Amino acid sequence: MEYRPLGKTGLTVSVAGLGCGGNSRLGLGRGASVDDCVAIVRTAVDLGVNFLDTAEAYGTEEIVGAAARSYDRDKLVISTKAIFNTSDTAETVTRKVEASLKRLGLDYVDVFHFHAVSPAAYEHHRDVLAPALVRVKEQGKVRHVGITETSPNDPEQKTLARAIQEAPWEVTMLAYSLMNQGARHKIFPETQRQGIGTLLMFVVRNIFSNAAYRHDIFAKLVEQGELDASILSDGDPLAFVVGEGGAESITDAAYRYARHTQGVDVVLFGTGNKAHVKSNVDSILRPPLAPTIVERLHASFGHLKGVGLDRPGPVKVANR
Ligand SMILES: NC(=O)c1ccc[n+]([C@@H]2O[C@H](COP(=O)([O-])OP(=O)(O)OC[C@H]3O[C@@H](n4cnc5c(N)ncnc54)[C@H](OP(=O)(O)O)[C@@H]3O)[C@@H](O)[C@H]2O)c1
């Protein structure tokens, strides 16, 4: 495994982080047993993954806590989150942090994030809720303060564009992929300047793990005039990323593209499949894609916004 600093937090994190949410939720999403989900976490940790991301909304905090008990707590970096709305108060923050710690069975979490903060709710989070989270941090129950965007509702990344300029955010979780490259110019230069840690989500999701769905997305982009129709003329429009000097698969390419973008600290991968844990860690540790492929990805898709940011749950694929 490779490790790097998470912004200026002082934490050292694995470049591959296990996402315990998304569609898979460690396998809970398709009915796996708690023991099987714990085994997914342990498989990742045994491969050197030390960053684990969970959330109240995922229903996986107990699983992460159970898996964590087999390891030295200091060797793991555990991040959780909770969703707040604009009627919530400082008291709600304290209560939700305590509830997460209880479910995890831990004395502290390394990062506590405000989860999926919309641009309209941002000021309430910054002015009313964040001071409460900072007080909880002073008590040692939370080591660092984080904020995550609500990608499907904020494809322009308006929440983050503000958050990366302001206190008290130390870590941020954002969507980035080879077809959703906005953060490359808009977010990463500033997070690097400010020393804010970056955790990537939506690196693969459905678009790079489901070929039929990907075809539908490309067809829609052609229909909208975002891509030229010729892109659909010769099999999978992303086939050029695979092969000589390229990747082993489209999923492999998606993880490697994200991992080697300047300013990225942790690439989160979500899965309920042990074999995928291993292949995703392998992908994230492989070298960058060939420069010619990266240039083509930038030239072909650099103008797109919000592609591949589907909500959790099964995606619909057109009958063809
Ligand atoms: N803050 C937020 O609002 C937010 C939103 C989204 C995600 N997140 C975080 O980011 C994490 C990662 O996002 P994500 O869960 O959407 O994960 P992801 O890594 O982008 O994609 C996961 C999807 O790809 C499949 N997959 C994974 N590895 C594969 C492989 N090697 N080959 C083929 N298919 C593969 C998974 O299914 P299998 O189970 O079959 O592997 C799953 O359907 C989440 O778990 C969560 O921690 C946060």
GROMACS .gro file of C-alpha atoms and ligand atoms in nm:
model
  368
    1MET     CA    1   0.000   0.000   0.000
    2GLU     CA    2   0.105   0.360  -0.045
    3TYR     CA    3   0.034   0.619   0.219
    4ARG     CA    4   0.025   0.998   0.210
    5PRO     CA    5  -0.067   1.290   0.434
    6LEU     CA    6  -0.436   1.383   0.441
    7GLY     CA    7  -0.404   1.756   0.379
    8LYS     CA    8  -0.266   1.929   0.689
    9THR     CA    9  -0.452   1.704   0.935
   10GLY     CA   10  -0.137   1.520   1.039
   11LEU     CA   11  -0.308   1.190   0.950
   12THR     CA   12  -0.131   0.944   0.722
   13VAL     CA   13  -0.378   0.766   0.498
   14SER     CA   14  -0.375   0.485   0.244
   15VAL     CA   15  -0.431   0.613  -0.110
   16ALA     CA   16  -0.707   0.352  -0.140
   17GLY     CA   17  -0.991   0.403   0.107
   18LEU     CA   18  -1.282   0.167   0.168
   19GLY     CA   19  -1.618   0.336   0.110
   20CYS     CA   20  -1.880   0.164   0.324
   21GLY     CA   21  -2.175   0.333   0.150
   22GLY     CA   22  -2.273   0.369  -0.216
   23ASN     CA   23  -2.488   0.102  -0.374
   24SER     CA   24  -2.291  -0.184  -0.224
   25ARG     CA   25  -2.276  -0.074   0.142
   26LEU     CA   26  -2.018  -0.353   0.191
   27GLY     CA   27  -2.274  -0.597   0.050
   28LEU     CA   28  -2.562  -0.499   0.284
   29GLY     CA   29  -2.722  -0.340  -0.022
   30ARG     CA   30  -2.782  -0.685  -0.169
   31GLY     CA   31  -2.855  -0.872   0.151
   32ALA     CA   32  -2.509  -0.991   0.265
   33SER     CA   33  -2.479  -1.095   0.629
   34VAL     CA   34  -2.311  -0.871   0.884
   35ASP     CA   35  -2.027  -1.124   0.912
   36ASP     CA   36  -1.969  -1.109   0.535
   37CYS     CA   37  -1.963  -0.728   0.550
   38VAL     CA   38  -1.714  -0.736   0.839
   39ALA     CA   39  -1.502  -0.971   0.625
   40ILE     CA   40  -1.500  -0.715   0.340
   41VAL     CA   41  -1.362  -0.451   0.577
   42ARG     CA   42  -1.101  -0.692   0.713
   43THR     CA   43  -0.996  -0.793   0.362
   44ALA     CA   44  -0.931  -0.427   0.282
   45VAL     CA   45  -0.743  -0.358   0.606
   46ASP     CA   46  -0.532  -0.669   0.561
   47LEU     CA   47  -0.429  -0.532   0.220
   48GLY     CA   48  -0.305  -0.214   0.390
   49VAL     CA   49  -0.616   0.005   0.356
   50ASN     CA   50  -0.625   0.220   0.672
   51PHE     CA   51  -0.896   0.468   0.565
   52LEU     CA   52  -1.256   0.358   0.626
   53ASP     CA   53  -1.548   0.583   0.542
   54THR     CA   54  -1.894   0.518   0.683
   55ALA     CA   55  -2.203   0.726   0.771
   56GLU     CA   56  -2.519   0.718   0.979
   57ALA     CA   57  -2.715   0.695   0.654
   58TYR     CA   58  -2.531   0.382   0.530
   59GLY     CA   59  -2.620   0.160   0.825
   60THR     CA   60  -2.261   0.033   0.829
   61GLU     CA   61  -2.116   0.208   1.136
   62GLU     CA   62  -2.166  -0.100   1.357
   63ILE     CA   63  -1.993  -0.315   1.092
   64VAL     CA   64  -1.695  -0.083   1.067
   65GLY     CA   65  -1.675  -0.071   1.448
   66ALA     CA   66  -1.687  -0.451   1.473
   67ALA     CA   67  -1.412  -0.490   1.212
   68ALA     CA   68  -1.200  -0.215   1.373
   69ARG     CA   69  -1.192  -0.398   1.705
   70SER     CA   70  -0.960  -0.661   1.550
   71TYR     CA   71  -0.693  -0.394   1.487
   72ASP     CA   72  -0.489  -0.139   1.674
   73ARG     CA   73  -0.717   0.169   1.674
   74ASP     CA   74  -0.421   0.402   1.609
   75LYS     CA   75  -0.349   0.227   1.280
   76LEU     CA   76  -0.694   0.305   1.137
   77VAL     CA   77  -0.835   0.635   1.013
   78ILE     CA   78  -1.213   0.622   1.052
   79SER     CA   79  -1.444   0.876   0.897
   80THR     CA   80  -1.818   0.901   0.949
   81LYS     CA   81  -2.087   1.154   0.866
   82ALA     CA   82  -2.440   1.262   0.942
   83ILE     CA   83  -2.699   1.456   0.748
   84PHE     CA   84  -2.835   1.776   0.906
   85ASN     CA   85  -3.103   2.013   0.791
   86THR     CA   86  -3.145   2.384   0.839
   87SER     CA   87  -3.369   2.344   1.144
   88ASP     CA   88  -3.100   2.148   1.330
   89THR     CA   89  -2.910   2.314   1.614
   90ALA     CA   90  -2.577   2.279   1.791
   91GLU     CA   91  -2.741   2.029   2.024
   92THR     CA   92  -2.826   1.802   1.728
   93VAL     CA   93  -2.458   1.795   1.630
   94THR     CA   94  -2.348   1.677   1.975
   95ARG     CA   95  -2.624   1.417   1.982
   96LYS     CA   96  -2.543   1.280   1.635
   97VAL     CA   97  -2.169   1.257   1.705
   98GLU     CA   98  -2.242   1.068   2.030
   99ALA     CA   99  -2.481   0.836   1.845
  100SER     CA  100  -2.220   0.758   1.577
  101LEU     CA  101  -1.955   0.685   1.841
  102LYS     CA  102  -2.197   0.455   2.017
  103ARG     CA  103  -2.278   0.262   1.696
  104LEU     CA  104  -1.909   0.241   1.608
  105GLY     CA  105  -1.816   0.143   1.964
  106LEU     CA  106  -1.532   0.398   1.958
  107ASP     CA  107  -1.414   0.687   2.179
  108TYR     CA  108  -1.336   0.910   1.883
  109VAL     CA  109  -1.354   0.929   1.504
  110ASP     CA  110  -1.073   1.072   1.297
  111VAL     CA  111  -1.302   1.272   1.069
  112PHE     CA  112  -1.666   1.366   1.122
  113HIS     CA  113  -1.830   1.513   0.811
  114PHE     CA  114  -2.142   1.708   0.754
  115HIS     CA  115  -2.291   1.477   0.489
  116ALA     CA  116  -2.427   1.594   0.151
  117VAL     CA  117  -2.445   1.968   0.221
  118SER     CA  118  -2.645   2.155  -0.043
  119PRO     CA  119  -2.545   2.507  -0.150
  120ALA     CA  120  -2.866   2.642   0.010
  121ALA     CA  121  -2.786   2.479   0.347
  122TYR     CA  122  -2.415   2.564   0.345
  123GLU     CA  123  -2.430   2.882   0.556
  124HIS     CA  124  -2.636   2.712   0.828
  125HIS     CA  125  -2.374   2.436   0.845
  126ARG     CA  126  -2.087   2.685   0.858
  127ASP     CA  127  -2.240   2.934   1.102
  128VAL     CA  128  -2.461   2.726   1.333
  129LEU     CA  129  -2.352   2.361   1.314
  130ALA     CA  130  -1.976   2.383   1.254
  131PRO     CA  131  -1.900   2.576   1.578
  132ALA     CA  132  -2.068   2.290   1.765
  133LEU     CA  133  -1.858   2.033   1.579
  134VAL     CA  134  -1.544   2.231   1.663
  135ARG     CA  135  -1.644   2.217   2.033
  136VAL     CA  136  -1.686   1.838   2.006
  137LYS     CA  137  -1.342   1.830   1.844
  138GLU     CA  138  -1.198   2.020   2.142
  139GLN     CA  139  -1.335   1.742   2.364
  140GLY     CA  140  -1.136   1.487   2.158
  141LYS     CA  141  -1.436   1.295   2.026
  142VAL     CA  142  -1.373   1.407   1.670
  143ARG     CA  143  -1.021   1.466   1.545
  144HIS     CA  144  -1.099   1.661   1.226
  145VAL     CA  145  -1.391   1.848   1.074
  146GLY     CA  146  -1.512   1.747   0.727
  147ILE     CA  147  -1.776   1.842   0.472
  148THR     CA  148  -1.911   1.643   0.176
  149GLU     CA  149  -2.099   1.774  -0.123
  150THR     CA  150  -2.431   1.637  -0.248
  151SER     CA  151  -2.304   1.544  -0.592
  152PRO     CA  152  -2.630   1.462  -0.778
  153ASN     CA  153  -2.785   1.790  -0.654
  154ASP     CA  154  -2.476   2.009  -0.690
  155PRO     CA  155  -2.296   1.910  -1.012
  156GLU     CA  156  -2.136   2.257  -1.028
  157GLN     CA  157  -1.977   2.193  -0.685
  158LYS     CA  158  -2.104   2.525  -0.546
  159THR     CA  159  -2.088   2.408  -0.184
  160LEU     CA  160  -1.725   2.308  -0.212
  161ALA     CA  161  -1.624   2.617  -0.409
  162ARG     CA  162  -1.713   2.812  -0.092
  163ALA     CA  163  -1.603   2.558   0.169
  164ILE     CA  164  -1.246   2.531   0.040
  165GLN     CA  165  -1.201   2.904   0.102
  166GLU     CA  166  -1.335   2.905   0.457
  167ALA     CA  167  -1.281   2.770   0.809
  168PRO     CA  168  -1.321   2.526   0.975
  169TRP     CA  169  -1.311   2.254   0.710
  170GLU     CA  170  -1.004   2.031   0.719
  171VAL     CA  171  -1.118   1.746   0.494
  172THR     CA  172  -1.361   1.729   0.205
  173MET     CA  173  -1.528   1.448   0.012
  174LEU     CA  174  -1.610   1.520  -0.351
  175ALA     CA  175  -1.709   1.360  -0.678
  176TYR     CA  176  -1.440   1.321  -0.942
  177SER     CA  177  -1.392   1.081  -1.231
  178LEU     CA  178  -1.261   1.057  -1.582
  179MET     CA  179  -1.595   1.191  -1.710
  180ASN     CA  180  -1.650   1.440  -1.427
  181GLN     CA  181  -1.326   1.634  -1.421
  182GLY     CA  182  -1.444   1.972  -1.290
  183ALA     CA  183  -1.249   1.948  -0.962
  184ARG     CA  184  -0.921   1.927  -1.152
  185HIS     CA  185  -0.925   2.302  -1.212
  186LYS     CA  186  -1.186   2.427  -0.966
  187ILE     CA  187  -1.113   2.239  -0.644
  188PHE     CA  188  -0.775   2.064  -0.623
  189PRO     CA  189  -0.550   2.368  -0.677
  190GLU     CA  190  -0.719   2.539  -0.383
  191THR     CA  191  -0.737   2.234  -0.151
  192GLN     CA  192  -0.363   2.191  -0.206
  193ARG     CA  193  -0.298   2.560  -0.128
  194GLN     CA  194  -0.511   2.544   0.188
  195GLY     CA  195  -0.396   2.196   0.300
  196ILE     CA  196  -0.749   2.052   0.295
  197GLY     CA  197  -0.755   1.671   0.267
  198THR     CA  198  -0.943   1.527  -0.034
  199LEU     CA  199  -1.144   1.205  -0.045
  200LEU     CA  200  -1.288   1.103  -0.382
  201MET     CA  201  -1.628   0.948  -0.439
  202PHE     CA  202  -1.813   0.858  -0.764
  203VAL     CA  203  -1.485   0.742  -0.916
  204VAL     CA  204  -1.652   0.430  -1.060
  205ARG     CA  205  -2.013   0.415  -0.936
  206ASN     CA  206  -2.238   0.273  -1.212
  207ILE     CA  207  -2.102   0.445  -1.518
  208PHE     CA  208  -1.767   0.260  -1.512
  209SER     CA  209  -1.892  -0.070  -1.369
  210ASN     CA  210  -2.199  -0.127  -1.589
  211ALA     CA  211  -2.142  -0.128  -1.967
  212ALA     CA  212  -2.512  -0.107  -2.065
  213TYR     CA  213  -2.568   0.190  -1.836
  214ARG     CA  214  -2.253   0.357  -1.971
  215HIS     CA  215  -2.385   0.316  -2.325
  216ASP     CA  216  -2.710   0.488  -2.224
  217ILE     CA  217  -2.521   0.777  -2.067
  218PHE     CA  218  -2.310   0.826  -2.379
  219ALA     CA  219  -2.622   0.811  -2.599
  220LYS     CA  220  -2.783   1.081  -2.385
  221LEU     CA  221  -2.472   1.300  -2.406
  222VAL     CA  222  -2.477   1.267  -2.785
  223GLU     CA  223  -2.848   1.356  -2.788
  224GLN     CA  224  -2.774   1.664  -2.576
  225GLY     CA  225  -2.498   1.772  -2.817
  226GLU     CA  226  -2.229   1.728  -2.550
  227LEU     CA  227  -2.048   1.458  -2.749
  228ASP     CA  228  -2.018   1.385  -3.121
  229ALA     CA  229  -2.230   1.094  -3.254
  230SER     CA  230  -1.916   0.925  -3.393
  231ILE     CA  231  -1.827   0.825  -3.037
  232LEU     CA  232  -2.103   0.562  -3.051
  233SER     CA  233  -1.995   0.411  -3.383
  234ASP     CA  234  -1.735   0.158  -3.269
  235GLY     CA  235  -1.826  -0.049  -2.962
  236ASP     CA  236  -1.762   0.083  -2.612
  237PRO     CA  237  -1.675   0.453  -2.637
  238LEU     CA  238  -1.414   0.407  -2.363
  239ALA     CA  239  -1.244   0.107  -2.526
  240PHE     CA  240  -0.940   0.325  -2.602
  241VAL     CA  241  -0.842   0.332  -2.234
  242VAL     CA  242  -0.783  -0.044  -2.234
  243GLY     CA  243  -0.494  -0.226  -2.401
  244GLU     CA  244  -0.135  -0.143  -2.481
  245GLY     CA  245  -0.004   0.136  -2.255
  246GLY     CA  246  -0.352   0.152  -2.112
  247ALA     CA  247  -0.557  -0.013  -1.845
  248GLU     CA  248  -0.665  -0.369  -1.774
  249SER     CA  249  -1.032  -0.273  -1.777
  250ILE     CA  250  -1.247   0.038  -1.775
  251THR     CA  251  -1.286   0.012  -1.397
  252ASP     CA  252  -0.907  -0.014  -1.364
  253ALA     CA  253  -0.869   0.298  -1.581
  254ALA     CA  254  -1.126   0.490  -1.377
  255TYR     CA  255  -0.946   0.423  -1.048
  256ARG     CA  256  -0.601   0.498  -1.194
  257TYR     CA  257  -0.711   0.818  -1.363
  258ALA     CA  258  -0.850   0.953  -1.034
  259ARG     CA  259  -0.566   0.830  -0.817
  260HIS     CA  260  -0.298   1.006  -1.020
  261THR     CA  261  -0.470   1.343  -1.047
  262GLN     CA  262  -0.267   1.608  -0.866
  263GLY     CA  263  -0.428   1.700  -0.534
  264VAL     CA  264  -0.603   1.369  -0.467
  265ASP     CA  265  -0.535   1.213  -0.127
  266VAL     CA  266  -0.769   0.912  -0.101
  267VAL     CA  267  -0.966   0.730  -0.370
  268LEU     CA  268  -1.268   0.569  -0.206
  269PHE     CA  269  -1.392   0.245  -0.355
  270GLY     CA  270  -1.722   0.088  -0.260
  271THR     CA  271  -1.786  -0.283  -0.293
  272GLY     CA  272  -1.952  -0.584  -0.140
  273ASN     CA  273  -1.726  -0.826  -0.327
  274LYS     CA  274  -1.397  -0.952  -0.181
  275ALA     CA  275  -1.240  -1.004  -0.524
  276HIS     CA  276  -1.323  -0.643  -0.610
  277VAL     CA  277  -1.152  -0.524  -0.292
  278LYS     CA  278  -0.829  -0.682  -0.413
  279SER     CA  279  -0.861  -0.572  -0.776
  280ASN     CA  280  -0.951  -0.216  -0.676
  281VAL     CA  281  -0.653  -0.187  -0.443
  282ASP     CA  282  -0.434  -0.326  -0.723
  283SER     CA  283  -0.575  -0.069  -0.968
  284ILE     CA  284  -0.526   0.222  -0.730
  285LEU     CA  285  -0.162   0.117  -0.682
  286ARG     CA  286  -0.085   0.083  -1.054
  287PRO     CA  287   0.107   0.358  -1.236
  288PRO     CA  288  -0.069   0.644  -1.411
  289LEU     CA  289  -0.236   0.579  -1.747
  290ALA     CA  290  -0.018   0.667  -2.046
  291PRO     CA  291  -0.001   1.047  -2.102
  292THR     CA  292  -0.160   1.012  -2.447
  293ILE     CA  293  -0.463   0.842  -2.291
  294VAL     CA  294  -0.492   1.102  -2.014
  295GLU     CA  295  -0.467   1.381  -2.276
  296ARG     CA  296  -0.741   1.217  -2.480
  297LEU     CA  297  -0.963   1.186  -2.170
  298HIS     CA  298  -0.909   1.554  -2.094
  299ALA     CA  299  -0.969   1.664  -2.454
  300SER     CA  300  -1.278   1.443  -2.502
  301PHE     CA  301  -1.454   1.480  -2.167
  302GLY     CA  302  -1.300   1.780  -1.987
  303HIS     CA  303  -1.601   1.999  -2.075
  304LEU     CA  304  -1.865   1.767  -1.922
  305LYS     CA  305  -2.035   1.845  -1.592
  306GLY     CA  306  -2.208   1.614  -1.349
  307VAL     CA  307  -2.179   1.293  -1.554
  308GLY     CA  308  -2.211   0.964  -1.360
  309LEU     CA  309  -2.350   1.120  -1.044
  310ASP     CA  310  -2.644   0.888  -0.997
  311ARG     CA  311  -2.828   0.849  -0.668
  312PRO     CA  312  -2.796   0.528  -0.467
  313GLY     CA  313  -3.014   0.240  -0.584
  314PRO     CA  314  -3.040   0.035  -0.901
  315VAL     CA  315  -3.000   0.229  -1.224
  316LYS     CA  316  -3.239   0.189  -1.517
  317VAL     CA  317  -3.091   0.069  -1.843
  318ALA     CA  318  -3.285   0.123  -2.165
  319ASN     CA  319  -3.406  -0.189  -2.350
  320ARG     CA  320  -3.210  -0.208  -2.670
  321LIG     N1  321  -2.075   1.192   0.075
  321LIG     C1  322  -2.161   1.138  -0.006
  321LIG     O1  323  -2.270   1.188  -0.027
  321LIG     C2  324  -2.122   1.011  -0.078
  321LIG     C3  325  -2.190   0.974  -0.196
  321LIG     C4  326  -2.145   0.863  -0.265
  321LIG     C5  327  -2.038   0.789  -0.218
  321LIG     N2  328  -1.975   0.826  -0.101
  321LIG     C6  329  -1.860   0.749  -0.045
  321LIG     O2  330  -1.776   0.708  -0.151
  321LIG     C7  331  -1.765   0.566  -0.149
  321LIG     C8  332  -1.739   0.516  -0.290
  321LIG     O3  333  -1.849   0.543  -0.374
  321LIG     P1  334  -1.932   0.425  -0.439
  321LIG     O4  335  -1.978   0.337  -0.330
  321LIG     O5  336  -2.031   0.480  -0.530
  321LIG     O6  337  -1.819   0.342  -0.506
  321LIG     P2  338  -1.748   0.335  -0.640
  321LIG     O7  339  -1.616   0.275  -0.610
  321LIG     O8  340  -1.752   0.463  -0.715
  321LIG     O9  341  -1.838   0.228  -0.723
  321LIG     C9  342  -1.895   0.123  -0.664
  321LIG    C10  343  -1.976   0.042  -0.767
  321LIG    O10  344  -1.888  -0.021  -0.858
  321LIG    C11  345  -1.893  -0.165  -0.838
  321LIG     N3  346  -1.754  -0.209  -0.838
  321LIG    C12  347  -1.660  -0.181  -0.745
  321LIG     N4  348  -1.543  -0.239  -0.780
  321LIG    C13  349  -1.564  -0.303  -0.896
  321LIG    C14  350  -1.480  -0.381  -0.982
  321LIG     N5  351  -1.353  -0.402  -0.954
  321LIG     N6  352  -1.535  -0.430  -1.096
  321LIG    C15  353  -1.664  -0.409  -1.125
  321LIG     N7  354  -1.749  -0.338  -1.048
  321LIG    C16  355  -1.698  -0.284  -0.935
  321LIG    C17  356  -1.960  -0.187  -0.705
  321LIG    O11  357  -2.034  -0.308  -0.702
  321LIG     P3  358  -1.979  -0.439  -0.628
  321LIG    O12  359  -2.034  -0.436  -0.489
  321LIG    O13  360  -2.035  -0.549  -0.709
  321LIG    O14  361  -1.830  -0.438  -0.630
  321LIG    C18  362  -2.053  -0.065  -0.697
  321LIG    O15  363  -2.172  -0.089  -0.768
  321LIG    C19  364  -1.895   0.520  -0.082
  321LIG    O16  365  -1.888   0.388  -0.036
  321LIG    C20  366  -1.906   0.621   0.027
  321LIG    O17  367  -1.816   0.590   0.133
  321LIG    C21  368  -2.015   0.936  -0.034
   0.00000   0.00000   0.00000
